[in-house]
Coordinates of N, CA and C in Angstrom, one line a residue:
M1 N 0.8 -1.1 -0.1 CA -0.3 0.3 0.6 C 0.4 1.2 0.2
T2 N 2.0 1.6 0.6 CA 2.6 2.7 0.2 C 3.5 2.2 -0.5
E3 N 3.8 1.3 -1.4 CA 4.6 1.9 -2.8 C 3.1 2.4 -3.5
L4 N 2.0 2.6 -3.0 CA 0.6 2.9 -4.4 C 1.1 3.8 -4.0
F5 N 1.1 4.3 -2.7 CA 0.7 6.6 -2.4 C 1.9 6.5 -3.0
Q6 N 3.4 5.9 -2.5 CA 4.2 7.0 -3.4 C 4.4 7.4 -4.8
I7 N 4.2 6.5 -5.0 CA 3.7 6.0 -6.8 C 2.7 7.4 -7.6
F8 N 1.5 7.7 -6.6 CA 0.8 8.7 -6.3 C 1.4 9.9 -6.2
L9 N 2.5 9.9 -5.1 CA 2.8 10.9 -5.0 C 3.8 11.5 -5.5
N10 N 4.9 10.8 -6.0 CA 6.1 11.3 -6.9 C 5.6 11.5 -8.4
V11 N 4.6 10.7 -8.7 CA 4.2 10.5 -10.3 C 2.7 11.7 -10.7
I12 N 2.4 11.1 -10.5 CA 0.1 11.4 -10.7 C 0.1 12.7 -10.1
L13 N 0.7 12.6 -9.3 CA 0.6 14.0 -8.5 C 1.1 15.3 -9.4
P14 N 2.5 15.5 -9.2 CA 2.7 16.4 -9.7 C 2.3 16.2 -11.6
V15 N 1.8 16.0 -12.2 CA 1.3 15.9 -13.5 C -0.3 16.3 -13.4
F16 N -1.5 16.5 -12.8 CA -2.4 16.8 -12.4 C -2.1 18.2 -11.2
G17 N -1.1 18.4 -10.8 CA -0.8 19.9 -10.0 C -0.6 20.7 -12.1
I18 N 0.5 20.2 -12.3 CA 0.7 21.1 -13.5 C -0.7 21.4 -14.0
V19 N -1.3 20.0 -15.0 CA -2.6 20.6 -16.1 C -3.6 21.9 -15.1
V20 N -4.0 21.3 -13.9 CA -4.6 22.3 -12.8 C -4.1 24.2 -12.3
L21 N -2.7 23.9 -12.5 CA -2.2 26.1 -12.6 C -2.2 25.6 -13.8
G22 N -2.2 24.9 -14.9 CA -2.2 25.6 -16.7 C -3.3 26.3 -16.5
Y23 N -4.6 25.4 -16.0 CA -5.8 25.8 -16.2 C -5.7 26.9 -15.8
I24 N -6.0 27.1 -14.4 CA -6.3 28.3 -13.2 C -5.6 29.7 -14.2
L25 N -3.9 29.3 -14.7 CA -3.5 30.5 -14.9 C -3.6 31.1 -16.8
G26 N -4.3 29.9 -16.9 CA -5.0 30.3 -18.5 C -6.3 30.3 -18.3
D27 N -6.8 30.5 -17.7 CA -8.1 31.1 -17.3 C -8.2 32.5 -16.5
R28 N -7.0 32.3 -15.6 CA -7.1 34.2 -15.2 C -6.7 35.4 -16.0
L29 N -5.3 34.6 -16.2 CA -4.6 35.7 -17.7 C -5.0 35.8 -18.5
A30 N -6.0 34.9 -19.3 CA -6.3 34.9 -21.2 C -5.3 34.6 -21.4
L31 N -4.3 33.3 -21.4 CA -2.9 33.3 -22.2 C -3.6 32.4 -23.3
Q32 N -2.7 32.7 -23.9 CA -3.5 32.3 -25.9 C -2.8 30.7 -25.5
T33 N -3.0 29.8 -26.5 CA -2.8 28.7 -26.1 C -1.3 28.3 -27.0
Q34 N -0.9 29.5 -28.0 CA 0.4 29.0 -28.3 C 1.6 29.5 -27.6
S35 N 1.6 30.6 -26.9 CA 2.4 30.9 -25.8 C 2.5 30.1 -24.9
L36 N 1.8 29.8 -24.1 CA 1.9 28.0 -23.3 C 2.0 27.0 -23.7
T37 N 2.3 26.8 -24.9 CA 2.9 25.7 -25.9 C 4.5 25.7 -25.9
R38 N 4.4 27.1 -26.3 CA 5.9 27.3 -26.6 C 6.6 27.2 -24.9
A39 N 6.5 28.1 -24.1 CA 6.9 27.3 -23.3 C 6.8 26.6 -21.7
A40 N 6.0 25.4 -22.9 CA 5.9 24.9 -21.5 C 6.4 23.4 -22.2
Y41 N 7.0 23.6 -23.9 CA 8.6 23.9 -24.9 C 10.0 23.8 -24.2
Y42 N 10.2 24.3 -24.1 CA 11.0 25.4 -23.5 C 11.0 24.7 -21.9
V43 N 10.2 24.6 -21.7 CA 10.8 24.4 -19.7 C 10.6 23.0 -19.3
F44 N 10.1 22.3 -20.2 CA 9.9 20.6 -20.1 C 11.1 19.7 -20.7
V45 N 10.9 20.3 -22.0 CA 12.0 19.4 -22.9 C 13.0 19.3 -22.9
P46 N 14.0 18.4 -21.8 CA 15.2 19.0 -21.8 C 16.5 19.0 -22.5
A47 N 17.4 19.0 -22.1 CA 18.5 20.1 -23.1 C 18.7 19.2 -23.6

């Protein structure tokens, strides 16, 4: 049971956190999809 909790905490929760953060920021700041996609590409793609 603790392994399942570790997987949830380390893998699934950050992914949902990024999705929720993007939804909130996109809604409040009225950002365009293209600018968010470009920013995510440069931040999350490894060098």
